[in-house]
Amino acid sequence: VTGNLVVGDSFGPFALRVLRDLNADLDCLDAGEDLPHQAALPVLPNGAAPLPFDLAFRPGSDELYLSGSTPFGVLPVLGVVLEVAGGTACVWADGLGYAAGLQWSGDTLYVGDVSALDFSGRVLALRDLDADGDGLDACEATAFAAGLSGASDLVVAQDGSLYVSGLFDLGTFSGSVGRLLADADGDGQSDGVDEAFLTGFAFS
């Protein structure tokens, strides 16, 4: 809404940075145009803060959501979705492995993750059903698709289908982008999974 860009940085001194083109010269390279975000990411129960993977504003708002996981080598691996608002970052959903791409569709926040145990992928549908400001309660996180060969970034198409990168096609032994059909029957799960919708990548 403000026109600001927010960038996650997994290895920099600041996990979040705010970019603004203050002098309208079509870049954010000038003094004061690249600043640390005022929100610090919370430390999770394993003693580490999550590293940002993806960021998404809730459409039509300045509510920022961040997917991320604690660093390699810190056990157990904890993946979360954070809500960043009012200068603070709070856990909005947890129970993820290596948290990946996220995308809003209406009141549903879809997020991909990869298991830290067997590296299988899934896409979760997150909803704040009781309007308490988070997706941490029972039944607020459902598996839209599970048992995938991976999960990286994702987008939601106009027809409700989701496209997921970071998959692997055994038919061609190549990286792939999968297509998850929309949930037309209302059971909370994709009506069809095609992990080889687009193939031939080294890693998509």
mmCIF file of C-alpha atoms in Angstrom:
data_model
loop_
_atom_site.group_PDB
_atom_site.id
_atom_site.type_symbol
_atom_site.label_atom_id
_atom_site.label_comp_id
_atom_site.label_asym_id
_atom_site.label_seq_id
_atom_site.Cartn_x
_atom_site.Cartn_y
_atom_site.Cartn_z
ATOM 1 C CA VAL A 1 0.000 0.000 0.000
ATOM 2 C CA THR A 2 2.857 2.387 0.840
ATOM 3 C CA GLY A 3 4.819 1.511 -2.287
ATOM 4 C CA ASN A 4 7.774 0.345 -0.205
ATOM 5 C CA LEU A 5 9.594 -2.850 -1.079
ATOM 6 C CA VAL A 6 10.664 -5.249 1.657
ATOM 7 C CA VAL A 7 13.541 -7.652 1.016
ATOM 8 C CA GLY A 8 14.574 -10.624 3.134
ATOM 9 C CA ASP A 9 18.306 -11.236 3.537
ATOM 10 C CA SER A 10 19.329 -14.596 4.973
ATOM 11 C CA PHE A 11 23.020 -13.787 5.392
ATOM 12 C CA GLY A 12 23.199 -10.023 5.843
ATOM 13 C CA PRO A 13 23.389 -7.981 9.043
ATOM 14 C CA PHE A 14 19.641 -7.259 8.820
ATOM 15 C CA ALA A 15 17.063 -9.961 8.091
ATOM 16 C CA LEU A 16 14.656 -7.430 6.553
ATOM 17 C CA ARG A 17 15.375 -4.292 4.562
ATOM 18 C CA VAL A 18 13.001 -1.618 3.301
ATOM 19 C CA LEU A 19 13.622 -0.103 -0.144
ATOM 20 C CA ARG A 20 12.047 3.211 -1.204
ATOM 21 C CA ASP A 21 12.617 5.331 -4.304
ATOM 22 C CA LEU A 22 12.497 8.695 -2.527
ATOM 23 C CA ASN A 23 13.676 10.870 -5.448
ATOM 24 C CA ALA A 24 11.701 9.090 -8.188
ATOM 25 C CA ASP A 25 14.788 8.212 -10.232
ATOM 26 C CA LEU A 26 13.550 4.629 -10.642
ATOM 27 C CA ASP A 27 16.044 2.965 -8.328
ATOM 28 C CA CYS A 28 16.677 2.488 -4.618
ATOM 29 C CA LEU A 29 20.418 3.151 -4.772
ATOM 30 C CA ASP A 30 20.565 6.593 -3.176
ATOM 31 C CA ALA A 31 21.183 7.585 0.427
ATOM 32 C CA GLY A 32 18.301 6.714 2.727
ATOM 33 C CA GLU A 33 16.580 4.502 0.161
ATOM 34 C CA ASP A 34 17.790 1.162 1.595
ATOM 35 C CA LEU A 35 17.237 0.934 5.337
ATOM 36 C CA PRO A 36 16.895 -1.848 7.925
ATOM 37 C CA HIS A 37 13.315 -2.770 8.736
ATOM 38 C CA GLN A 38 12.377 -1.855 12.290
ATOM 39 C CA ALA A 39 11.132 -5.382 13.055
ATOM 40 C CA ALA A 40 13.588 -7.975 14.359
ATOM 41 C CA LEU A 41 12.796 -11.627 13.705
ATOM 42 C CA PRO A 42 11.977 -13.603 16.876
ATOM 43 C CA VAL A 43 14.238 -16.265 18.354
ATOM 44 C CA LEU A 44 12.520 -19.650 18.180
ATOM 45 C CA PRO A 45 12.654 -22.386 20.880
ATOM 46 C CA ASN A 46 15.849 -23.918 19.428
ATOM 47 C CA GLY A 47 17.681 -20.649 20.121
ATOM 48 C CA ALA A 48 17.851 -19.346 16.542
ATOM 49 C CA ALA A 49 15.887 -16.857 14.480
ATOM 50 C CA PRO A 50 14.459 -18.006 11.150
ATOM 51 C CA LEU A 51 16.204 -17.072 7.911
ATOM 52 C CA PRO A 52 13.810 -15.449 5.414
ATOM 53 C CA PHE A 53 12.803 -17.475 2.357
ATOM 54 C CA ASP A 54 9.796 -15.623 0.944
ATOM 55 C CA LEU A 55 7.742 -12.517 1.698
ATOM 56 C CA ALA A 56 4.166 -11.651 0.769
ATOM 57 C CA PHE A 57 1.883 -8.794 1.689
ATOM 58 C CA ARG A 58 -1.741 -9.696 2.328
ATOM 59 C CA PRO A 59 -3.419 -8.152 -0.735
ATOM 60 C CA GLY A 60 -4.633 -4.625 -0.160
ATOM 61 C CA SER A 61 -2.818 -4.208 3.147
ATOM 62 C CA ASP A 62 0.545 -3.538 4.754
ATOM 63 C CA GLU A 63 0.394 -6.847 6.652
ATOM 64 C CA LEU A 64 3.623 -8.614 5.722
ATOM 65 C CA TYR A 65 4.075 -12.371 5.996
ATOM 66 C CA LEU A 66 7.430 -14.136 5.942
ATOM 67 C CA SER A 67 8.291 -17.811 5.577
ATOM 68 C CA GLY A 68 11.587 -19.039 6.948
ATOM 69 C CA SER A 69 13.457 -21.704 8.849
ATOM 70 C CA THR A 70 16.241 -21.754 11.380
ATOM 71 C CA PRO A 71 19.770 -22.164 9.953
ATOM 72 C CA PHE A 72 21.358 -25.439 8.856
ATOM 73 C CA GLY A 73 23.211 -27.041 11.740
ATOM 74 C CA VAL A 74 20.782 -25.771 14.386
ATOM 75 C CA LEU A 75 18.569 -28.638 15.557
ATOM 76 C CA PRO A 76 15.752 -29.252 15.510
ATOM 77 C CA VAL A 77 14.907 -27.498 12.246
ATOM 78 C CA LEU A 78 12.009 -25.122 12.893
ATOM 79 C CA GLY A 79 10.037 -23.584 10.049
ATOM 80 C CA VAL A 80 7.487 -20.847 10.591
ATOM 81 C CA VAL A 81 5.391 -18.160 8.992
ATOM 82 C CA LEU A 82 5.785 -14.777 10.662
ATOM 83 C CA GLU A 83 3.442 -11.804 10.550
ATOM 84 C CA VAL A 84 5.274 -8.473 10.500
ATOM 85 C CA ALA A 85 3.123 -5.543 11.584
ATOM 86 C CA GLY A 86 3.585 -2.434 13.694
ATOM 87 C CA GLY A 87 7.334 -2.878 13.884
ATOM 88 C CA THR A 88 7.198 -6.378 15.360
ATOM 89 C CA ALA A 89 7.381 -9.884 13.945
ATOM 90 C CA CYS A 90 5.326 -12.662 15.561
ATOM 91 C CA VAL A 91 4.871 -16.347 14.788
ATOM 92 C CA TRP A 92 1.673 -16.688 12.745
ATOM 93 C CA ALA A 93 2.026 -20.405 11.897
ATOM 94 C CA ASP A 94 4.516 -23.079 12.916
ATOM 95 C CA GLY A 95 5.195 -26.782 12.509
ATOM 96 C CA LEU A 96 6.974 -26.421 9.164
ATOM 97 C CA GLY A 97 10.271 -27.975 8.102
ATOM 98 C CA TYR A 98 12.263 -25.970 5.587
ATOM 99 C CA ALA A 99 9.659 -23.304 4.882
ATOM 100 C CA ALA A 100 9.479 -22.191 1.269
ATOM 101 C CA GLY A 101 7.330 -20.011 -0.984
ATOM 102 C CA LEU A 102 4.076 -18.472 0.129
ATOM 103 C CA GLN A 103 1.171 -16.831 -1.650
ATOM 104 C CA TRP A 104 -2.181 -15.371 -0.618
ATOM 105 C CA SER A 105 -5.436 -16.365 -2.294
ATOM 106 C CA GLY A 106 -8.421 -14.701 -0.658
ATOM 107 C CA ASP A 107 -8.243 -15.480 3.073
ATOM 108 C CA THR A 108 -5.970 -18.483 2.550
ATOM 109 C CA LEU A 109 -2.191 -18.291 2.775
ATOM 110 C CA TYR A 110 -0.548 -21.150 0.893
ATOM 111 C CA VAL A 111 2.986 -22.082 1.926
ATOM 112 C CA GLY A 112 5.343 -24.782 0.703
ATOM 113 C CA ASP A 113 7.781 -26.651 2.895
ATOM 114 C CA VAL A 114 10.199 -29.573 2.779
ATOM 115 C CA SER A 115 10.474 -32.090 5.601
ATOM 116 C CA ALA A 116 13.723 -32.005 7.554
ATOM 117 C CA LEU A 117 13.402 -35.791 8.020
ATOM 118 C CA ASP A 118 12.844 -37.212 4.532
ATOM 119 C CA PHE A 119 12.889 -34.070 2.330
ATOM 120 C CA SER A 120 9.393 -34.721 1.005
ATOM 121 C CA GLY A 121 7.484 -31.613 0.027
ATOM 122 C CA ARG A 122 4.002 -30.350 0.697
ATOM 123 C CA VAL A 123 1.832 -27.283 0.295
ATOM 124 C CA LEU A 124 -0.181 -26.153 3.305
ATOM 125 C CA ALA A 125 -3.298 -24.009 3.298
ATOM 126 C CA LEU A 126 -3.277 -21.687 6.324
ATOM 127 C CA ARG A 127 -6.366 -19.842 7.582
ATOM 128 C CA ASP A 128 -7.164 -17.827 10.693
ATOM 129 C CA LEU A 129 -10.521 -19.511 11.282
ATOM 130 C CA ASP A 130 -11.210 -18.034 14.722
ATOM 131 C CA ALA A 131 -10.014 -14.498 13.874
ATOM 132 C CA ASP A 132 -7.503 -14.458 16.735
ATOM 133 C CA GLY A 133 -4.735 -13.067 14.557
ATOM 134 C CA ASP A 134 -2.808 -16.258 13.799
ATOM 135 C CA GLY A 135 -2.981 -19.631 12.089
ATOM 136 C CA LEU A 136 -1.726 -21.625 15.074
ATOM 137 C CA ASP A 137 -4.954 -23.245 16.203
ATOM 138 C CA ALA A 138 -6.333 -26.709 15.462
ATOM 139 C CA CYS A 139 -7.521 -27.191 11.879
ATOM 140 C CA GLU A 140 -6.055 -23.858 10.725
ATOM 141 C CA ALA A 141 -3.244 -25.598 8.802
ATOM 142 C CA THR A 142 -4.300 -28.269 6.324
ATOM 143 C CA ALA A 143 -2.274 -30.168 3.727
ATOM 144 C CA PHE A 144 -3.428 -28.986 0.307
ATOM 145 C CA ALA A 145 -0.950 -31.447 -1.233
ATOM 146 C CA ALA A 146 1.567 -33.731 0.488
ATOM 147 C CA GLY A 147 4.170 -36.321 -0.454
ATOM 148 C CA LEU A 148 5.633 -34.130 -3.178
ATOM 149 C CA SER A 149 9.174 -34.577 -4.502
ATOM 150 C CA GLY A 150 10.018 -31.125 -3.140
ATOM 151 C CA ALA A 151 8.612 -27.619 -2.828
ATOM 152 C CA SER A 152 10.226 -24.262 -3.469
ATOM 153 C CA ASP A 153 8.329 -21.249 -4.789
ATOM 154 C CA LEU A 154 4.637 -21.207 -5.623
ATOM 155 C CA VAL A 155 2.045 -19.068 -7.348
ATOM 156 C CA VAL A 156 -1.748 -19.192 -7.441
ATOM 157 C CA ALA A 157 -3.412 -19.001 -10.851
ATOM 158 C CA GLN A 158 -6.719 -17.284 -11.554
ATOM 159 C CA ASP A 159 -8.543 -20.620 -11.701
ATOM 160 C CA GLY A 160 -7.302 -21.567 -8.214
ATOM 161 C CA SER A 161 -4.595 -23.955 -9.393
ATOM 162 C CA LEU A 162 -1.189 -23.706 -7.745
ATOM 163 C CA TYR A 163 2.127 -24.023 -9.552
ATOM 164 C CA VAL A 164 5.013 -25.287 -7.420
ATOM 165 C CA SER A 165 8.697 -25.214 -8.321
ATOM 166 C CA GLY A 166 11.470 -27.300 -6.808
ATOM 167 C CA LEU A 167 9.975 -30.668 -7.796
ATOM 168 C CA PHE A 168 11.632 -33.608 -9.572
ATOM 169 C CA ASP A 169 10.276 -35.633 -12.486
ATOM 170 C CA LEU A 170 11.359 -39.281 -12.429
ATOM 171 C CA GLY A 171 10.258 -39.735 -16.041
ATOM 172 C CA THR A 172 12.856 -37.339 -17.389
ATOM 173 C CA PHE A 173 15.177 -37.246 -14.335
ATOM 174 C CA SER A 174 14.967 -33.468 -14.359
ATOM 175 C CA GLY A 175 13.744 -30.690 -12.162
ATOM 176 C CA SER A 176 10.121 -29.744 -12.686
ATOM 177 C CA VAL A 177 7.301 -27.351 -11.931
ATOM 178 C CA GLY A 178 4.156 -29.084 -10.741
ATOM 179 C CA ARG A 179 0.520 -28.115 -11.037
ATOM 180 C CA LEU A 180 -1.930 -28.604 -8.167
ATOM 181 C CA LEU A 181 -5.548 -28.361 -9.262
ATOM 182 C CA ALA A 182 -7.972 -26.224 -7.278
ATOM 183 C CA ASP A 183 -10.077 -27.758 -4.523
ATOM 184 C CA ALA A 184 -13.402 -27.857 -6.360
ATOM 185 C CA ASP A 185 -14.973 -30.525 -4.128
ATOM 186 C CA GLY A 186 -14.287 -28.632 -0.885
ATOM 187 C CA ASP A 187 -12.361 -31.355 0.939
ATOM 188 C CA GLY A 188 -9.396 -29.086 1.601
ATOM 189 C CA GLN A 189 -7.043 -30.899 -0.782
ATOM 190 C CA SER A 190 -5.983 -30.386 -4.370
ATOM 191 C CA ASP A 191 -8.199 -32.269 -6.811
ATOM 192 C CA GLY A 192 -5.199 -33.390 -8.860
ATOM 193 C CA VAL A 193 -1.416 -33.275 -8.673
ATOM 194 C CA ASP A 194 0.830 -33.225 -11.746
ATOM 195 C CA GLU A 195 4.432 -33.061 -10.573
ATOM 196 C CA ALA A 196 5.714 -33.078 -14.171
ATOM 197 C CA PHE A 197 3.667 -30.197 -15.573
ATOM 198 C CA LEU A 198 6.862 -28.464 -16.792
ATOM 199 C CA THR A 199 10.094 -30.449 -16.926
ATOM 200 C CA GLY A 200 13.667 -30.222 -18.166
ATOM 201 C CA PHE A 201 15.146 -27.988 -15.465
ATOM 202 C CA ALA A 202 18.289 -28.584 -13.459
ATOM 203 C CA PHE A 203 16.502 -27.114 -10.445
ATOM 204 C CA SER A 204 13.404 -24.988 -10.907
#
